[in-house]
Amino acid sequence: MAELETRLHAKFNGVTEEIKLYTTVEEVGDSYITLSVGGTVCYAKLGLSTDKYASVVNARVPGAPEALKILKQITIPYTELEFTIPGTYKFTVPAGVKVLRVAVVGGGGGAASSYGYGSYHAGDGGDSSVGDLIKAAGGTGGQSYAEDPGSSGGSCFIAGTKVLGIVTICGIQTLSWRNIEDVQPNDYLVGANGQINQVLCPYVIPLGDDRAMLKTGEENPLVFAADHRMWIKQDDKEYWGVFDYNYMLNNHKTILSNGLTPSQDAQRRMFEKYGIEPHISKGCTKELPFAVYGNYEFGTIDGWKKIKVKQAREYDGKTLVYSFVMGGNHTYFANGYLCSGFADDTDFDYSTVEITKATETMEKIFRSGR
């Protein structure tokens, strides 16, 4: 960069501006004016009045669609560099550059560790700063999940599954499809018959090595654990159906030393974790029929849907799966499919479920696309 020591000065309304001059055309680009200072040919860059370096001096250029301004200086080109691995690095600063802006990230969060059921969040890394110019937030601590021997079943869907719930935007409540992993206790989701049910607490566990995952055969499939209750119609009967019947039966017939089934005990510990009053679901007291592959229809928010399912072999035992303990009628919609949120037929009569009623209710309320 070759700047003249001599500057062009412009005074307007008592304010003087200093305009830098350059000795080569390459520095000022295609739009410039030519000047002679003490016998030296030099150049000043031209630009729009909206340019941050625009001076008060107008320049009329024949053929130009609008009046231009003489710029007080050129914009120095730069290449942004990023270093994400600890080490020593060198870089070259262009001639004439007197100020550098550097962003420094904060320390990363510590590794997460856990024992027992649930999710654990490590402390976040500390923030860092360079005076008042640069501030960077520390890295977010990782999460880890551990499956307690009693935490089996009851959790169903992979991250990214959409659930329909109430959100408040600018003080106005509306319905929106959200990722299942983003739902928090005390949120509200739409369930069977269009009823609005409270999320008592989330349930997040690894899939485990002895559970199978299935997915519906469509462009945006629902991926779910084979032992989770899905509302189906088979032989003109409607009920909670499961695909991994043996796993479901073993889970619900096993009684722990505290008198609870593994799923009930997991629910108890979830409530303790979130400080919720005890509300242990007794589950469905009737045995659930096995959903014979292909010979059934799924209950969805848009009505009954007959669609085949197949095994999803791409998910291993460490895959996190999500569900909720729901209040109300203990149901919610996952990717539009009606599913159990620890269904309990001791306080809700599921023979009253009407898929068309849910559809009619939703038609009266704004629904965002899923």
Coordinates of C-alpha atoms in Angstrom, one line a residue:
M1 CA 0.0 0.0 0.0
A2 CA 1.4 3.4 -1.0
E3 CA -0.2 6.4 0.7
L4 CA 0.9 9.9 0.2
E5 CA 1.9 11.7 3.4
T6 CA 0.0 14.7 2.0
R7 CA -3.8 14.5 2.7
L8 CA -6.7 16.2 1.0
H9 CA -8.7 18.3 3.5
A10 CA -12.3 19.2 3.1
K11 CA -14.2 21.6 5.4
F12 CA -18.0 21.7 5.8
N13 CA -20.0 23.5 8.5
G14 CA -16.9 24.0 10.5
V15 CA -15.9 20.3 10.4
T16 CA -12.7 19.3 8.6
E17 CA -12.3 15.9 7.1
E18 CA -9.0 14.3 6.1
I19 CA -9.0 12.3 2.8
K20 CA -6.2 9.8 2.1
L21 CA -4.5 9.8 -1.4
Y22 CA -2.9 6.8 -3.1
T23 CA -0.2 6.5 -5.7
T24 CA -1.5 3.6 -7.8
V25 CA -4.8 2.9 -9.5
E26 CA -4.8 -0.7 -8.2
E27 CA -5.3 0.6 -4.7
V28 CA -8.4 2.6 -5.5
G29 CA -10.1 0.2 -7.9
D30 CA -12.2 1.2 -10.9
S31 CA -13.9 4.3 -9.5
Y32 CA -11.6 7.2 -8.6
I33 CA -10.5 10.7 -9.4
T34 CA -7.0 11.7 -10.4
L35 CA -5.2 14.6 -8.7
S36 CA -1.7 16.1 -8.9
V37 CA 0.0 17.0 -5.6
G38 CA 3.4 18.8 -5.9
G39 CA 3.8 17.2 -9.3
T40 CA 3.0 13.7 -8.1
V41 CA 0.0 12.0 -9.7
C42 CA -2.3 10.4 -7.1
Y43 CA -5.7 9.1 -6.7
A44 CA -8.7 9.3 -4.4
K45 CA -11.3 6.6 -4.3
L46 CA -15.0 7.2 -5.2
G47 CA -18.0 5.5 -3.7
L48 CA -21.7 5.8 -2.8
S49 CA -22.9 8.2 -0.2
T50 CA -23.9 5.2 1.9
D51 CA -20.3 4.0 2.2
K52 CA -19.0 4.2 5.7
Y53 CA -15.9 6.2 4.5
A54 CA -17.9 8.7 2.4
S55 CA -16.7 12.3 2.9
V56 CA -18.7 15.5 2.4
V57 CA -17.1 16.1 -1.1
N58 CA -19.3 15.3 -4.1
A59 CA -17.9 14.1 -7.4
R60 CA -19.8 14.4 -10.6
V61 CA -18.9 11.6 -12.9
P62 CA -20.3 11.7 -16.5
G63 CA -22.5 8.7 -17.2
A64 CA -22.8 7.7 -13.5
P65 CA -26.4 7.0 -12.5
E66 CA -26.0 9.0 -9.3
A67 CA -23.7 11.5 -7.6
L68 CA -20.7 9.9 -5.9
K69 CA -18.7 10.8 -2.9
I70 CA -14.9 11.0 -2.5
L71 CA -14.1 8.4 0.1
K72 CA -11.9 9.3 3.1
Q73 CA -9.9 6.1 2.7
I74 CA -10.1 2.7 0.9
T75 CA -11.3 -0.5 2.6
I76 CA -8.3 -2.6 3.2
P77 CA -9.0 -6.2 1.9
Y78 CA -8.4 -8.9 4.4
T79 CA -8.6 -12.7 4.8
E80 CA -10.4 -14.0 7.8
L81 CA -8.4 -16.7 9.6
E82 CA -9.6 -19.2 12.1
F83 CA -7.6 -21.5 14.3
T84 CA -9.6 -24.1 16.3
I85 CA -6.8 -26.4 17.4
P86 CA -4.5 -25.3 20.2
G87 CA -1.0 -24.3 19.0
T88 CA 1.2 -21.5 17.8
Y89 CA 0.3 -19.7 14.5
K90 CA 1.8 -16.9 12.4
F91 CA 0.0 -14.7 9.9
T92 CA 1.0 -11.6 7.8
V93 CA -0.7 -8.2 8.4
P94 CA -1.0 -6.0 5.3
A95 CA 1.2 -2.9 5.2
G96 CA -0.6 0.1 6.6
V97 CA -2.9 -1.8 9.0
K98 CA -2.6 -0.4 12.4
V99 CA -5.5 -2.1 14.2
L100 CA -6.4 -5.8 14.4
R101 CA -9.7 -7.4 15.6
V102 CA -9.2 -10.8 17.2
A103 CA -11.9 -13.0 18.6
V104 CA -10.7 -15.4 21.3
V105 CA -13.0 -18.2 22.4
G106 CA -13.5 -19.0 26.1
G107 CA -12.4 -22.3 27.7
G108 CA -14.4 -25.3 26.8
G109 CA -16.8 -27.0 29.2
G110 CA -15.5 -29.9 31.2
A111 CA -16.3 -33.5 30.3
A112 CA -19.6 -34.8 31.6
S113 CA -19.8 -37.8 34.0
S114 CA -22.7 -39.5 35.5
Y115 CA -24.0 -42.4 37.5
G116 CA -27.5 -43.7 37.6
Y117 CA -30.6 -42.6 35.6
G118 CA -30.9 -39.4 33.6
S119 CA -29.0 -36.6 31.9
Y120 CA -26.1 -34.7 33.4
H121 CA -24.7 -31.4 32.3
A122 CA -21.0 -30.4 32.9
G123 CA -20.1 -26.9 33.9
D124 CA -19.7 -24.4 31.0
G125 CA -16.3 -22.9 30.2
G126 CA -15.5 -19.5 31.5
D127 CA -15.9 -16.4 29.3
S128 CA -12.8 -14.5 28.0
S129 CA -12.3 -10.9 27.0
V130 CA -9.7 -8.4 25.7
G131 CA -10.7 -5.1 27.3
D132 CA -14.1 -3.9 26.1
L133 CA -13.4 -4.8 22.4
I134 CA -13.5 -8.5 22.4
K135 CA -15.7 -10.8 24.5
A136 CA -16.3 -14.5 23.9
A137 CA -18.5 -16.9 25.7
G138 CA -17.0 -20.1 27.0
G139 CA -17.9 -23.5 25.5
T140 CA -21.0 -25.3 26.7
G141 CA -20.3 -28.3 28.8
G142 CA -21.3 -31.7 27.4
Q143 CA -24.1 -33.9 28.5
S144 CA -24.0 -37.6 29.2
Y145 CA -26.8 -40.1 29.9
A146 CA -26.7 -43.3 31.9
E147 CA -29.2 -46.0 31.9
D148 CA -30.1 -47.4 35.3
P149 CA -30.9 -51.1 35.3
G150 CA -34.5 -50.2 36.2
S151 CA -34.9 -47.7 33.4
S152 CA -36.3 -49.8 30.6
G153 CA -39.0 -49.0 28.0
G154 CA -41.3 -46.0 28.0
S155 CA -39.0 -43.8 25.9
C156 CA -39.5 -43.9 22.3
F157 CA -38.5 -41.3 19.7
I158 CA -35.2 -40.1 18.2
A159 CA -34.1 -36.4 18.4
G160 CA -35.7 -34.3 15.7
T161 CA -39.1 -35.9 16.0
K162 CA -41.8 -33.2 15.9
V163 CA -44.4 -32.8 18.6
L164 CA -47.3 -30.3 18.5
G165 CA -47.6 -28.0 21.4
I166 CA -48.6 -24.5 22.6
V167 CA -46.0 -21.7 22.3
T168 CA -46.3 -18.0 23.2
I169 CA -45.1 -15.5 20.6
C170 CA -45.3 -11.8 21.5
G171 CA -47.9 -12.6 24.2
I172 CA -50.1 -14.6 21.8
Q173 CA -50.6 -18.4 22.3
T174 CA -50.5 -20.5 19.2
L175 CA -49.7 -24.1 18.1
S176 CA -46.3 -25.0 16.7
W177 CA -44.4 -28.2 15.9
R178 CA -41.2 -28.4 18.0
N179 CA -38.3 -30.9 18.3
I180 CA -39.0 -33.4 21.0
E181 CA -35.7 -32.8 22.7
D182 CA -36.5 -29.1 23.2
V183 CA -39.7 -29.7 25.2
Q184 CA -39.5 -28.9 28.9
P185 CA -41.5 -29.7 32.1
N186 CA -44.8 -27.7 32.3
D187 CA -45.0 -27.2 28.5
Y188 CA -48.3 -28.2 26.9
L189 CA -48.8 -30.6 24.0
V190 CA -51.8 -31.6 22.0
G191 CA -53.1 -35.1 22.7
A192 CA -55.9 -37.4 21.9
N193 CA -59.3 -35.8 21.1
G194 CA -57.5 -32.5 20.6
Q195 CA -57.0 -32.2 24.4
I196 CA -54.2 -30.0 25.7
N197 CA -52.0 -32.1 28.1
Q198 CA -49.3 -30.8 30.4
V199 CA -45.7 -32.3 30.2
L200 CA -45.0 -33.5 33.7
C201 CA -41.4 -34.4 32.9
P202 CA -39.3 -35.6 30.0
Y203 CA -38.0 -39.2 29.8
V204 CA -34.6 -39.6 28.1
I205 CA -32.6 -42.8 28.0
P206 CA -30.3 -44.7 25.7
L207 CA -32.2 -47.2 23.4
G208 CA -30.2 -50.1 24.9
D209 CA -29.0 -53.2 23.1
D210 CA -32.1 -55.3 23.6
R211 CA -34.7 -53.0 22.0
A212 CA -35.5 -52.5 18.4
M213 CA -36.2 -49.3 16.5
L214 CA -38.8 -49.2 13.7
K215 CA -39.6 -46.5 11.1
T216 CA -42.6 -45.8 9.0
G217 CA -42.3 -46.2 5.2
E218 CA -42.6 -42.6 4.1
E219 CA -40.5 -39.6 3.0
N220 CA -40.4 -38.1 6.6
P221 CA -40.6 -41.3 8.7
L222 CA -41.5 -41.6 12.3
V223 CA -38.7 -43.5 14.0
F224 CA -39.8 -45.2 17.2
A225 CA -39.0 -48.0 19.7
A226 CA -40.8 -51.2 19.0
D227 CA -42.2 -51.5 22.5
H228 CA -43.8 -48.1 22.6
R229 CA -47.5 -47.8 22.6
M230 CA -48.9 -46.4 19.4
W231 CA -52.7 -45.9 18.8
I232 CA -53.7 -48.3 16.1
K233 CA -56.8 -49.8 14.5
Q234 CA -56.8 -53.5 13.7
D235 CA -59.8 -55.7 12.7
D236 CA -62.0 -52.7 13.3
K237 CA -60.8 -52.4 16.9
E238 CA -58.9 -49.4 18.2
Y239 CA -56.3 -49.8 21.0
W240 CA -52.7 -49.2 22.2
G241 CA -50.6 -51.6 20.1
V242 CA -47.0 -52.6 20.4
F243 CA -44.6 -54.4 18.0
D244 CA -42.2 -55.8 20.5
Y245 CA -44.8 -57.6 22.6
N246 CA -42.4 -59.8 24.6
Y247 CA -40.2 -56.9 25.7
M248 CA -43.3 -54.9 26.8
L249 CA -44.7 -57.8 28.7
N250 CA -41.4 -58.6 30.5
N251 CA -41.1 -54.9 31.5
H252 CA -44.6 -54.7 32.9
K253 CA -44.7 -58.1 34.6
T254 CA -41.4 -57.6 36.4
I255 CA -41.9 -56.2 40.0
L256 CA -39.0 -54.5 41.8
S257 CA -38.5 -54.7 45.6
N258 CA -40.4 -51.4 46.0
G259 CA -43.5 -53.0 44.4
L260 CA -43.1 -51.0 41.2
T261 CA -42.5 -52.1 37.6
P262 CA -39.2 -50.9 36.0
S263 CA -41.1 -48.3 34.1
Q264 CA -43.0 -47.1 37.2
D265 CA -39.8 -46.9 39.1
A266 CA -38.1 -44.9 36.3
Q267 CA -41.1 -42.5 36.4
R268 CA -40.8 -42.2 40.2
R269 CA -37.2 -41.1 39.9
M270 CA -38.0 -38.7 37.1
F271 CA -40.5 -37.0 39.3
E272 CA -38.0 -36.8 42.1
K273 CA -35.4 -35.3 39.8
Y274 CA -37.8 -32.5 38.6
G275 CA -39.4 -31.9 42.0
I276 CA -42.8 -33.1 41.0
E277 CA -45.4 -34.5 43.3
P278 CA -45.6 -38.3 43.1
H279 CA -48.0 -39.5 40.4
I280 CA -47.1 -43.1 39.5
S281 CA -49.0 -44.3 36.4
K282 CA -50.5 -47.8 36.8
G283 CA -50.3 -48.0 33.0
C284 CA -52.8 -49.9 30.9
T285 CA -54.4 -52.7 33.0
K286 CA -55.5 -54.6 29.9
E287 CA -52.9 -56.5 28.0
L288 CA -52.0 -54.8 24.7
P289 CA -52.6 -56.7 21.5
F290 CA -49.6 -57.3 19.3
A291 CA -49.6 -55.1 16.1
V292 CA -49.4 -57.6 13.3
Y293 CA -47.1 -56.1 10.7
G294 CA -49.1 -54.6 7.9
N295 CA -52.5 -55.5 9.2
Y296 CA -53.4 -52.3 11.0
E297 CA -53.8 -48.5 10.7
F298 CA -52.1 -45.8 12.6
G299 CA -54.1 -43.1 14.3
T300 CA -52.8 -39.7 13.3
I301 CA -53.8 -36.1 13.7
D302 CA -55.0 -36.1 10.1
G303 CA -57.1 -39.3 10.5
W304 CA -56.3 -43.0 10.1
K305 CA -53.2 -43.9 8.0
K306 CA -52.3 -47.4 6.8
I307 CA -48.6 -47.5 6.3
K308 CA -46.0 -50.2 6.6
V309 CA -43.1 -50.1 9.1
K310 CA -39.7 -51.7 8.9
Q311 CA -36.7 -52.1 11.1
A312 CA -34.4 -49.1 11.5
R313 CA -31.0 -50.9 11.9
E314 CA -28.9 -47.7 11.7
Y315 CA -29.5 -46.9 15.4
D316 CA -27.3 -48.6 18.1
G317 CA -27.8 -49.0 21.8
K318 CA -26.3 -45.7 22.7
T319 CA -28.9 -43.7 20.6
L320 CA -30.9 -41.4 22.9
V321 CA -34.6 -41.8 22.7
Y322 CA -37.2 -39.3 24.1
S323 CA -40.7 -39.4 25.5
F324 CA -42.7 -37.7 28.3
V325 CA -44.8 -38.5 31.3
M326 CA -47.9 -36.6 30.3
G327 CA -50.8 -35.3 32.3
G328 CA -54.4 -35.2 31.1
N329 CA -55.1 -38.2 28.9
H330 CA -51.4 -39.0 28.8
T331 CA -51.0 -38.7 25.1
Y332 CA -49.3 -36.5 22.5
F333 CA -48.6 -36.5 18.7
A334 CA -45.1 -37.4 17.4
N335 CA -44.7 -36.5 13.7
G336 CA -48.5 -36.5 13.7
Y337 CA -48.9 -40.0 15.1
L338 CA -50.9 -40.4 18.3
C339 CA -48.7 -42.1 20.9
S340 CA -48.6 -42.8 24.6
G341 CA -47.1 -40.5 27.2
F342 CA -47.3 -43.2 29.9
A343 CA -50.9 -44.1 29.1
D344 CA -53.0 -44.9 32.1
D345 CA -56.4 -46.4 31.6
T346 CA -57.2 -46.2 35.3
D347 CA -58.0 -42.5 35.0
F348 CA -58.8 -42.2 31.3
D349 CA -61.1 -44.3 29.2
Y350 CA -59.2 -44.8 25.9
S351 CA -62.3 -46.3 24.3
T352 CA -63.4 -42.7 24.0
V353 CA -60.5 -41.7 21.7
E354 CA -61.7 -40.2 18.4
I355 CA -59.1 -39.6 15.8
T356 CA -61.6 -37.5 13.7
K357 CA -62.3 -35.4 16.7
A358 CA -58.6 -34.5 17.1
T359 CA -58.6 -33.6 13.4
E360 CA -61.6 -31.4 13.7
T361 CA -60.2 -29.7 16.7
M362 CA -56.9 -28.9 14.9
E363 CA -58.8 -27.5 11.8
K364 CA -60.1 -24.8 14.1
I365 CA -56.6 -23.8 15.4
F366 CA -53.6 -22.5 13.5
R367 CA -51.2 -25.3 12.7
S368 CA -47.7 -24.7 11.4
G369 CA -46.3 -27.2 8.9
R370 CA -44.4 -30.1 10.3

